[in-house]
XYZ file of C-alpha atoms in Angstrom:
437
model
C 59.102 123.171 104.726
C 57.445 125.659 102.336
C 55.800 128.714 103.699
C 52.305 127.238 103.178
C 53.249 124.072 105.026
C 54.754 126.057 107.941
C 51.526 128.068 108.191
C 49.324 124.972 107.965
C 51.296 123.275 110.795
C 50.808 126.304 112.969
C 46.946 126.190 112.314
C 46.849 122.506 113.088
C 48.841 123.043 116.303
C 46.408 125.651 117.341
C 43.415 123.472 116.558
C 45.004 120.617 118.570
C 45.147 122.859 121.726
C 41.550 124.111 121.215
C 40.206 120.659 120.468
C 42.114 119.200 123.381
C 40.391 121.449 125.848
C 43.140 123.894 126.665
C 41.709 126.597 128.954
C 43.579 129.398 127.255
C 45.459 129.546 123.890
C 47.332 132.556 122.510
C 48.279 132.797 118.798
C 50.904 135.407 117.973
C 50.719 136.720 114.457
C 53.054 138.887 112.505
C 51.667 141.531 109.985
C 49.692 139.917 107.239
C 49.950 136.427 108.600
C 46.307 135.650 108.015
C 44.800 136.177 111.532
C 41.350 136.658 110.067
C 41.794 133.529 107.864
C 42.821 131.537 110.960
C 39.840 132.779 112.926
C 37.561 131.901 110.038
C 38.902 128.460 109.690
C 38.937 127.598 113.375
C 35.452 129.055 113.673
C 34.167 126.726 110.817
C 35.638 123.711 112.561
C 34.030 124.690 115.842
C 30.848 125.126 114.133
C 31.114 121.686 112.699
C 31.777 120.316 116.106
C 28.529 121.825 117.409
C 27.551 124.749 119.716
C 27.446 128.492 119.136
C 30.822 130.135 118.629
C 31.208 133.670 120.069
C 33.761 136.112 118.627
C 35.024 139.240 120.347
C 36.344 141.999 118.190
C 37.670 145.436 119.080
C 35.944 147.596 116.511
C 32.734 147.478 114.491
C 34.790 147.391 111.222
C 36.653 144.391 112.393
C 33.344 142.748 113.388
C 31.739 143.477 110.019
C 34.774 142.189 108.106
C 34.852 138.895 110.116
C 31.008 138.488 109.781
C 31.245 138.936 106.048
C 34.079 136.383 105.658
C 32.626 133.830 107.999
C 29.126 134.197 106.479
C 30.408 132.476 103.254
C 32.135 129.637 105.211
C 29.036 128.613 107.239
C 26.347 129.346 104.776
C 23.408 128.764 104.507
C 23.315 129.252 108.342
C 23.108 132.914 109.345
C 25.963 134.566 111.191
C 24.767 136.670 114.246
C 26.018 140.225 114.398
C 25.336 141.633 117.818
C 25.466 145.488 117.980
C 24.513 148.621 119.872
C 21.412 150.674 119.068
C 23.390 153.390 117.169
C 25.041 150.861 114.935
C 24.198 150.861 111.096
C 24.954 147.737 109.075
C 27.126 147.961 105.964
C 25.096 148.367 102.725
C 26.920 145.635 101.037
C 26.580 143.088 103.927
C 25.809 139.471 102.883
C 22.144 138.518 103.294
C 23.123 135.669 105.562
C 24.108 137.999 108.461
C 21.401 138.464 111.091
C 21.563 141.768 113.090
C 20.133 142.364 116.590
C 20.884 144.308 119.714
C 19.904 141.330 121.898
C 21.919 138.141 122.069
C 18.712 136.096 122.716
C 17.422 137.139 119.265
C 20.519 135.367 117.668
C 20.366 132.145 119.628
C 19.858 130.118 116.497
C 23.016 131.455 114.826
C 26.012 129.139 114.956
C 28.385 132.194 115.091
C 27.814 135.326 117.197
C 30.073 138.334 116.604
C 30.220 141.575 118.513
C 32.661 144.152 119.763
C 34.086 143.726 123.318
C 32.134 146.882 124.283
C 28.896 145.198 123.225
C 29.789 141.809 124.906
C 30.176 143.709 128.176
C 26.483 144.252 128.189
C 25.572 140.616 127.632
C 24.246 139.047 130.896
C 26.234 136.136 132.232
C 22.997 134.972 133.982
C 21.345 134.402 130.628
C 24.266 133.431 128.338
C 27.351 131.314 128.866
C 29.707 129.820 126.337
C 32.251 127.119 126.475
C 34.843 128.897 124.263
C 35.376 132.552 123.290
C 37.459 133.656 120.415
C 39.231 137.051 120.817
C 40.311 138.664 117.677
C 43.143 141.377 117.898
C 43.930 140.326 121.540
C 46.889 142.731 121.705
C 44.592 145.662 121.041
C 42.177 144.607 123.719
C 42.868 146.015 127.179
C 42.636 143.972 130.417
C 39.912 146.353 131.534
C 37.860 145.214 128.520
C 38.787 141.537 129.023
C 37.575 141.547 132.686
C 34.136 142.833 131.647
C 33.494 139.784 129.360
C 35.643 136.964 130.659
C 32.941 135.590 132.840
C 30.912 134.706 129.858
C 33.402 132.025 128.673
C 34.908 128.849 130.207
C 37.913 129.010 127.707
C 39.521 131.549 125.527
C 41.365 131.518 122.195
C 43.206 134.796 121.798
C 44.557 135.799 118.316
C 46.594 138.957 117.844
C 49.690 140.746 116.659
C 52.086 141.625 119.490
C 53.968 144.163 117.397
C 51.106 146.498 116.852
C 49.978 149.496 119.003
C 48.924 148.556 122.487
C 45.772 150.078 124.300
C 46.513 153.673 125.566
C 45.005 156.471 127.406
C 45.440 160.305 127.232
C 44.738 160.571 130.940
C 47.276 160.674 133.782
C 48.377 157.135 134.280
C 50.157 157.602 137.603
C 47.242 156.942 139.986
C 46.251 153.713 138.353
C 49.837 152.592 137.848
C 50.225 152.356 141.620
C 47.921 149.286 141.439
C 49.278 145.748 141.138
C 47.397 145.274 137.898
C 47.337 147.717 134.937
C 43.930 148.178 133.220
C 45.554 149.009 129.924
C 47.669 145.946 129.795
C 46.871 143.829 126.734
C 44.269 141.018 127.026
C 46.820 138.523 125.763
C 49.470 139.815 128.118
C 47.007 139.491 131.151
C 46.225 135.917 130.225
C 49.815 134.947 129.805
C 50.726 136.566 133.235
C 47.819 134.941 135.109
C 47.962 131.578 133.243
C 51.643 130.989 132.576
C 51.066 127.505 131.236
C 49.041 128.932 128.352
C 50.384 127.491 125.034
C 51.579 130.262 122.544
C 51.517 129.350 118.866
C 53.428 131.772 116.657
C 52.365 132.034 112.993
C 55.669 131.814 111.101
C 54.723 133.496 107.767
C 53.730 136.967 106.618
C 51.794 136.802 103.391
C 51.716 140.602 103.063
C 55.347 141.639 103.522
C 57.896 140.839 100.665
C 61.226 139.220 101.575
C 62.895 142.619 101.741
C 60.557 143.745 104.403
C 59.872 140.655 106.430
C 63.375 140.260 107.756
C 63.652 143.989 108.701
C 60.265 144.144 110.468
C 60.957 140.768 112.250
C 64.375 141.791 113.477
C 63.318 145.144 114.622
C 59.860 144.668 116.139
C 59.282 140.972 117.046
C 60.864 138.532 119.451
C 59.682 135.590 117.396
C 61.128 135.490 113.801
C 59.014 135.078 110.727
C 59.491 134.940 107.070
C 57.741 136.185 103.921
C 55.241 133.906 102.170
C 56.405 135.090 98.702
C 59.765 133.988 97.294
C 62.476 136.392 96.305
C 61.816 137.899 92.919
C 58.117 137.101 92.705
C 57.057 140.664 93.434
C 58.281 143.829 91.806
C 57.420 147.519 91.582
C 58.185 148.913 88.151
C 58.628 152.628 87.652
C 59.288 153.576 84.005
C 59.725 157.282 84.579
C 60.378 158.270 88.231
C 62.780 161.132 87.405
C 66.382 161.791 88.247
C 66.078 164.134 91.189
C 66.141 163.032 94.861
C 62.422 162.137 94.792
C 62.983 159.958 91.694
C 66.017 158.513 93.204
C 64.347 157.436 96.388
C 61.473 155.885 94.465
C 63.803 154.016 92.282
C 65.741 152.896 95.353
C 62.414 151.662 96.910
C 61.423 149.853 93.726
C 64.766 148.063 93.681
C 65.194 147.205 97.421
C 61.737 147.585 98.906
C 62.846 150.433 101.076
C 63.549 154.134 100.772
C 64.454 156.952 103.180
C 64.030 160.516 101.853
C 65.990 162.591 104.304
C 65.379 166.352 104.583
C 68.015 168.664 106.098
C 68.206 168.499 109.886
C 65.982 171.040 111.718
C 63.738 171.413 114.656
C 60.291 172.216 113.332
C 56.589 171.951 114.404
C 55.255 168.473 113.839
C 53.197 169.855 110.866
C 56.634 170.530 109.205
C 55.571 172.159 105.842
C 58.648 170.854 104.018
C 57.869 167.308 104.983
C 54.266 167.754 103.972
C 55.318 168.969 100.515
C 57.818 166.236 100.072
C 55.293 163.577 100.807
C 52.870 165.162 98.395
C 55.511 165.205 95.734
C 56.363 161.566 96.311
C 52.795 160.453 95.970
C 52.236 162.584 92.909
C 55.419 161.332 91.247
C 54.637 157.767 92.035
C 51.146 157.853 90.564
C 52.321 159.850 87.602
C 55.255 157.574 86.634
C 53.210 154.830 84.958
C 53.977 152.543 87.843
C 52.896 148.816 87.785
C 53.159 145.952 90.273
C 54.166 142.407 89.733
C 53.176 139.466 92.007
C 52.045 135.866 91.834
C 48.833 136.962 90.165
C 50.544 138.851 87.320
C 51.254 142.412 86.418
C 48.818 145.422 86.888
C 48.914 149.120 86.955
C 49.451 150.877 90.303
C 46.191 152.757 91.220
C 45.614 155.425 93.896
C 43.790 152.801 96.178
C 47.141 150.911 96.191
C 48.907 153.809 97.951
C 48.714 155.054 101.554
C 50.421 157.712 103.666
C 50.998 156.983 107.322
C 51.481 159.787 109.849
C 51.530 159.975 113.653
C 49.238 162.853 114.565
C 45.719 163.861 113.363
C 47.004 167.374 112.480
C 49.655 165.932 110.228
C 47.033 163.875 108.522
C 44.933 166.985 107.750
C 47.933 168.881 106.272
C 49.102 165.885 104.257
C 45.552 165.111 103.035
C 45.263 168.654 101.608
C 48.592 168.568 99.980
C 48.253 165.149 98.515
C 44.852 165.943 97.080
C 46.142 169.138 95.470
C 49.089 167.253 93.925
C 46.940 164.515 92.480
C 44.202 166.976 91.186
C 46.711 167.959 88.574
C 46.566 164.454 87.223
C 42.715 164.352 87.395
C 42.700 161.937 90.409
C 39.768 162.755 92.753
C 40.378 163.956 96.328
C 40.565 161.068 98.940
C 41.672 158.459 96.423
C 44.922 157.875 98.316
C 44.624 156.911 101.939
C 46.107 159.228 104.393
C 45.749 158.351 108.141
C 47.349 157.803 111.501
C 49.185 154.737 112.434
C 46.333 153.891 114.846
C 43.762 153.765 112.025
C 46.104 151.924 109.591
C 46.324 148.893 111.770
C 45.035 145.803 109.869
C 45.058 147.561 106.464
C 47.175 146.601 103.423
C 48.561 148.549 100.381
C 51.063 148.041 97.610
C 53.140 151.164 98.513
C 53.396 153.184 101.756
C 54.824 156.539 102.347
C 55.555 156.827 106.176
C 56.277 160.095 107.909
C 58.786 159.080 110.633
C 57.451 159.765 114.128
C 60.688 161.317 115.332
C 61.210 163.742 112.326
C 62.138 167.239 113.396
C 61.650 166.677 117.073
C 63.869 167.913 119.888
C 63.015 164.969 122.166
C 62.232 161.327 121.839
C 59.109 160.921 123.983
C 57.767 157.503 124.938
C 54.726 158.257 122.685
C 56.999 158.685 119.622
C 59.372 155.929 120.517
C 56.589 153.261 120.861
C 57.608 150.291 118.849
C 54.072 149.515 117.719
C 53.570 152.858 116.054
C 56.681 152.512 113.867
C 55.953 148.977 113.348
C 52.363 149.690 111.827
C 53.851 152.325 109.579
C 56.607 149.964 108.352
C 54.454 146.912 107.810
C 51.417 147.886 105.694
C 52.992 147.379 102.283
C 53.282 144.514 99.839
C 55.842 146.113 97.568
C 57.778 149.012 99.012
C 57.836 151.586 101.806
C 59.337 155.046 101.598
C 60.101 156.727 104.939
C 60.263 160.533 105.013
C 61.895 162.468 107.762
C 64.413 165.148 108.913
C 68.127 164.331 109.397
C 69.512 163.908 112.809
C 67.143 161.045 114.046
C 70.170 158.719 114.793
C 71.773 161.400 116.985
C 68.500 162.271 118.612
C 68.095 158.527 119.596
C 71.678 158.394 120.770
C 71.125 161.433 123.069
C 67.775 160.237 124.455
C 67.958 159.087 128.084
C 65.758 156.134 128.967
C 63.873 157.968 131.727
C 60.480 156.127 131.683
C 59.546 155.078 135.220
C 59.547 151.304 136.071
C 56.216 150.236 137.556
C 55.895 147.424 140.083
C 53.902 144.491 138.852
C 54.212 145.572 135.194
C 55.627 143.180 132.595
C 58.790 144.093 130.783
C 57.929 145.075 127.157
C 58.746 142.303 124.735
C 60.342 144.847 122.519
C 61.957 148.069 123.662
C 60.844 151.092 121.681
C 64.276 152.781 121.609
C 66.145 149.588 120.454
C 63.383 149.012 117.808
C 63.739 152.529 116.477
C 67.551 152.171 116.300
C 67.407 148.742 114.550
C 64.866 150.005 112.004
C 66.780 153.161 111.287
C 69.927 151.083 110.732
C 68.098 149.003 108.140
C 66.281 151.739 106.212
C 69.248 154.087 106.431
C 71.060 151.947 103.795
C 68.409 153.304 101.352
C 68.875 156.920 102.334
C 68.543 159.688 99.702
C 69.059 163.250 100.781
C 66.695 165.951 99.614
């Protein structure tokens, strides 16, 4: 079957469970598999079947994006956007979106969209729905789920199991003594308490090229998926990348889809100035090389908006932002034209080329935070053409020496993907594209 046929079959299978009255359905989606498109398509079918369709998102940005895409599908009917009092609607929002802080004001809207935090304040005495649609169900915590679950008889949960899970900066040990864990994912909670829940995996990533789909699938997912684009359809062209290490790693990334720029092994603070400088040089060289991209739509010049830098910590973001802006100012490119952000904030976003600062670069230890599979998965799965990883040497030895000393908690589910194993597998793949600086 073609990629499109595989994807369509998964959509129809999901609809058959929803239409057949399944109490809970989970859809597992790899990066760029079209979660939002799936939610929009199924929402339109539910609207056609009658009744109001409630959608639960995790952030206001997700809610706004979904509202805008669904508004076109159900027009001329209005999409209801339920929000808090401090919320401000986007200036470019479609006119067919109705806004209110009260669900009762939006009763006539066939679709009602709000964040989980807002849904928690909707009274179950006044509002009840047959089916709720949860978007990004692996980002939603079980604590958030329990606050809204009583509003719905059935749930359709759509999400990416490879992305970052809910987390806390507080001490977990007191709550971890409980039989249930408030920061478990909503999808995981449903699967544990309703083991007969059907799980439908989306089999195609429309974002990742063939060079990346197999790497990301092998390292970070238990269910394999493939790229939607055929080999050779996409290309990154770099007429003048240079002959030094930076030029070599860019050329390698253009040829293979991956690059690893490895600095000399050293233990340094996480704001390592040499890594910051290397990343800024990479971005400047890339945008000054006359680069262009090729895909199914044709050929076009690579723009600053097509490039992103992914980091682990906010202080790294600040240093890299300043260095990248300074490097691009020489070319007349305005500050902020290239996205620089943490993995947490890059979830759900897409670029042509990504430069990723490896979470374990320059560290003496391999903590659970830096080993989390979802963090590295986000950094490695935002691109359509190529990803260049930047880091210090010695990561492989660091992983080999790291003892798995995380406590095992009673009642906790075993992670689908072990962070240490995912890091080892990913480094093995990307290490084949290593260039030493």
